[in-house]
Amino acid sequence: YSNGMRRTYYSYNVYNNDGTLLLADCSDVQHIIQNKQHYFLFRKNGKYFIANSKGDVFAKRNYTRMSIISKNKILVRVDKKYGIIDLQENVIVPIKYKSFENIGENLYLTKLNGYYGLMNSQGEILLKNEYEKIKPLYDTFVTKKYGKYGLVDINGNLILPAENDKIKKLAE
């Protein structure tokens, strides 16, 4: 409860099965099991880190956001740019995107140099970042390139090239 005068904060501690303290005073704790090893993503003092089941904390970069997007794939933000790393901090998708937004199951809308594209969580580029706009329309996407419109399916396959003056939806 806050009356507007004070802020309310949450902090968590992570304990091992034997009761030993692994992490103290953390927030945004996420647990991952990979190859029978336990890992924790957490936030402390405004930065995100990765820790293993022994309590060893590591982070090569100053992460300002971390979220699990699939098995052993973590969406990160560093210096206002997004990319994907694994639990050993190997870069899967370069940390260079202005935005990285989940718009479907295993599908992300990316923005790079002012242009939009589509990518899956494995880092495969489905549509290059060369579109002025990409908007969802039921199970397809309307694309805009050089002022012309086209259609793409949810797998990034071209349905209509961006050669049309308008695309309008009529009912479902």
Short mmCIF file of C-alpha atoms in Angstrom, two decimals:
data_model
loop_
_atom_site.label_atom_id
_atom_site.label_comp_id
_atom_site.label_asym_id
_atom_site.label_seq_id
_atom_site.Cartn_x
_atom_site.Cartn_y
_atom_site.Cartn_z
CA TYR A 1 0.00 0.00 0.00
CA SER A 2 1.24 3.47 -0.78
CA ASN A 3 -0.41 6.77 0.05
CA GLY A 4 1.66 8.59 -2.55
CA MET A 5 4.21 9.75 0.01
CA ARG A 6 6.33 6.60 0.01
CA ARG A 7 7.32 4.00 -2.51
CA THR A 8 6.93 0.32 -1.87
CA TYR A 9 9.79 -1.97 -2.89
CA TYR A 10 10.04 -5.74 -3.08
CA SER A 11 13.21 -7.59 -2.40
CA TYR A 12 13.87 -11.32 -2.45
CA ASN A 13 16.47 -13.73 -1.14
CA VAL A 14 17.33 -16.99 -2.91
CA TYR A 15 18.21 -20.01 -0.77
CA ASN A 16 19.67 -23.36 -1.72
CA ASN A 17 18.01 -26.65 -0.63
CA ASP A 18 20.37 -26.91 2.35
CA GLY A 19 19.35 -23.43 3.55
CA THR A 20 22.45 -21.53 2.44
CA LEU A 21 21.83 -18.05 1.13
CA LEU A 22 22.71 -17.74 -2.58
CA LEU A 23 21.44 -14.24 -3.36
CA ALA A 24 20.27 -11.48 -1.06
CA ASP A 25 18.18 -8.35 -1.55
CA CYS A 26 17.28 -8.95 -5.25
CA SER A 27 14.27 -8.18 -7.39
CA ASP A 28 12.84 -9.54 -10.65
CA VAL A 29 14.18 -13.04 -9.91
CA GLN A 30 13.71 -15.62 -12.69
CA HIS A 31 14.74 -19.27 -12.41
CA ILE A 32 16.05 -21.39 -15.31
CA ILE A 33 17.08 -25.04 -15.39
CA GLN A 34 19.47 -25.83 -18.25
CA ASN A 35 21.34 -29.16 -18.54
CA LYS A 36 20.36 -30.03 -14.94
CA GLN A 37 21.99 -26.80 -13.73
CA HIS A 38 20.04 -24.03 -11.98
CA TYR A 39 20.49 -20.41 -13.03
CA PHE A 40 18.93 -17.22 -11.74
CA LEU A 41 18.37 -13.94 -13.54
CA PHE A 42 17.94 -11.08 -11.09
CA ARG A 43 18.09 -7.35 -10.67
CA LYS A 44 20.15 -5.59 -8.04
CA ASN A 45 21.04 -1.89 -7.80
CA GLY A 46 19.39 -1.16 -11.16
CA LYS A 47 21.36 -3.80 -13.13
CA TYR A 48 20.62 -7.38 -14.12
CA PHE A 49 22.89 -10.32 -13.46
CA ILE A 50 23.05 -14.10 -13.94
CA ALA A 51 23.93 -16.44 -11.06
CA ASN A 52 24.47 -20.18 -10.95
CA SER A 53 23.36 -22.65 -8.25
CA LYS A 54 26.58 -22.05 -6.28
CA GLY A 55 25.79 -18.35 -5.97
CA ASP A 56 28.48 -17.28 -8.45
CA VAL A 57 27.29 -14.02 -10.01
CA PHE A 58 28.44 -12.93 -13.44
CA ALA A 59 27.64 -10.31 -16.05
CA LYS A 60 30.06 -8.99 -18.69
CA ARG A 61 27.86 -6.04 -19.59
CA ASN A 62 25.65 -3.52 -17.78
CA TYR A 63 22.27 -5.10 -18.49
CA THR A 64 19.28 -2.84 -17.84
CA ARG A 65 16.76 -5.51 -18.83
CA MET A 66 16.71 -9.31 -18.95
CA SER A 67 13.86 -11.66 -19.75
CA ILE A 68 13.67 -15.30 -20.75
CA ILE A 69 12.25 -15.74 -24.25
CA SER A 70 12.93 -19.46 -24.80
CA LYS A 71 15.13 -22.26 -23.52
CA ASN A 72 18.63 -20.84 -22.98
CA LYS A 73 17.71 -17.58 -24.78
CA ILE A 74 17.57 -14.29 -22.89
CA LEU A 75 16.44 -10.95 -24.31
CA VAL A 76 18.74 -8.25 -22.93
CA ARG A 77 19.02 -4.48 -23.07
CA VAL A 78 22.39 -2.73 -22.90
CA ASP A 79 22.86 1.01 -23.54
CA LYS A 80 19.29 1.32 -24.91
CA LYS A 81 19.87 -1.49 -27.44
CA TYR A 82 18.42 -5.01 -27.48
CA GLY A 83 19.78 -8.41 -28.40
CA ILE A 84 19.69 -12.07 -27.34
CA ILE A 85 22.28 -13.95 -25.28
CA ASP A 86 22.49 -17.43 -23.77
CA LEU A 87 23.20 -18.34 -20.13
CA GLN A 88 26.96 -18.21 -20.71
CA GLU A 89 26.53 -14.68 -22.14
CA ASN A 90 27.36 -15.73 -25.69
CA VAL A 91 25.68 -13.34 -28.12
CA ILE A 92 23.04 -15.08 -30.25
CA VAL A 93 21.51 -11.93 -31.76
CA PRO A 94 23.78 -8.86 -31.77
CA ILE A 95 22.88 -6.21 -29.20
CA LYS A 96 22.10 -3.48 -31.72
CA TYR A 97 18.31 -3.22 -32.07
CA LYS A 98 16.46 -0.07 -31.00
CA SER A 99 13.40 -2.15 -30.05
CA PHE A 100 12.59 -5.84 -29.73
CA GLU A 101 8.88 -6.47 -29.16
CA ASN A 102 7.12 -9.83 -28.80
CA ILE A 103 4.19 -9.82 -31.24
CA GLY A 104 3.38 -13.52 -31.34
CA GLU A 105 4.54 -16.92 -30.26
CA ASN A 106 8.26 -17.05 -31.02
CA LEU A 107 7.94 -13.87 -33.15
CA TYR A 108 9.53 -10.48 -32.54
CA LEU A 109 9.19 -7.10 -34.22
CA THR A 110 12.62 -5.46 -34.39
CA LYS A 111 13.63 -1.90 -35.15
CA LEU A 112 17.07 -1.07 -36.52
CA ASN A 113 18.17 2.24 -38.06
CA GLY A 114 14.54 3.42 -38.17
CA TYR A 115 13.25 0.38 -40.08
CA TYR A 116 11.25 -2.63 -38.93
CA GLY A 117 11.77 -6.35 -39.44
CA LEU A 118 10.66 -9.72 -38.03
CA MET A 119 12.80 -12.26 -36.17
CA ASN A 120 12.20 -15.48 -34.24
CA SER A 121 13.73 -16.33 -30.84
CA GLN A 122 16.44 -18.47 -32.48
CA GLY A 123 17.78 -15.30 -34.10
CA GLU A 124 16.61 -16.17 -37.62
CA ILE A 125 15.66 -13.06 -39.56
CA LEU A 126 12.26 -13.62 -41.14
CA LEU A 127 12.00 -10.12 -42.64
CA LYS A 128 14.98 -7.79 -42.98
CA ASN A 129 14.83 -4.41 -41.26
CA GLU A 130 13.82 -2.50 -44.39
CA TYR A 131 10.15 -1.72 -43.74
CA GLU A 132 8.74 1.64 -42.66
CA LYS A 133 5.93 -0.11 -40.82
CA ILE A 134 4.78 -3.63 -39.92
CA LYS A 135 1.32 -3.99 -38.37
CA PRO A 136 -0.52 -7.18 -37.38
CA LEU A 137 -3.72 -8.00 -39.23
CA TYR A 138 -5.28 -11.23 -37.89
CA ASP A 139 -2.78 -13.99 -38.77
CA THR A 140 -0.82 -11.83 -41.24
CA PHE A 141 1.14 -8.58 -41.19
CA VAL A 142 0.69 -5.48 -43.33
CA THR A 143 4.04 -4.10 -44.41
CA LYS A 144 4.90 -0.67 -45.74
CA LYS A 145 7.98 -0.07 -47.86
CA TYR A 146 8.64 3.04 -49.99
CA GLY A 147 5.06 4.17 -49.32
CA LYS A 148 3.55 0.96 -50.77
CA TYR A 149 1.83 -1.84 -48.86
CA GLY A 150 2.17 -5.61 -48.85
CA LEU A 151 1.25 -8.70 -46.81
CA VAL A 152 3.42 -11.23 -45.00
CA ASP A 153 2.34 -14.35 -43.07
CA ILE A 154 3.39 -15.08 -39.48
CA ASN A 155 6.41 -17.07 -40.70
CA GLY A 156 7.78 -14.13 -42.68
CA ASN A 157 6.70 -15.56 -46.04
CA LEU A 158 5.65 -13.02 -48.65
CA ILE A 159 1.94 -13.11 -49.55
CA LEU A 160 1.77 -9.81 -51.46
CA PRO A 161 4.83 -7.73 -52.33
CA ALA A 162 4.85 -4.10 -51.13
CA GLU A 163 3.47 -2.75 -54.43
CA ASN A 164 -0.07 -1.80 -53.41
CA ASP A 165 -1.41 1.70 -52.74
CA LYS A 166 -3.71 0.47 -49.94
CA ILE A 167 -4.65 -2.66 -48.08
CA LYS A 168 -7.91 -2.57 -46.13
CA LYS A 169 -9.51 -5.17 -43.93
CA LEU A 170 -13.13 -6.04 -44.61
CA ALA A 171 -14.70 -7.85 -41.65
CA GLU A 172 -12.84 -11.02 -40.67
#
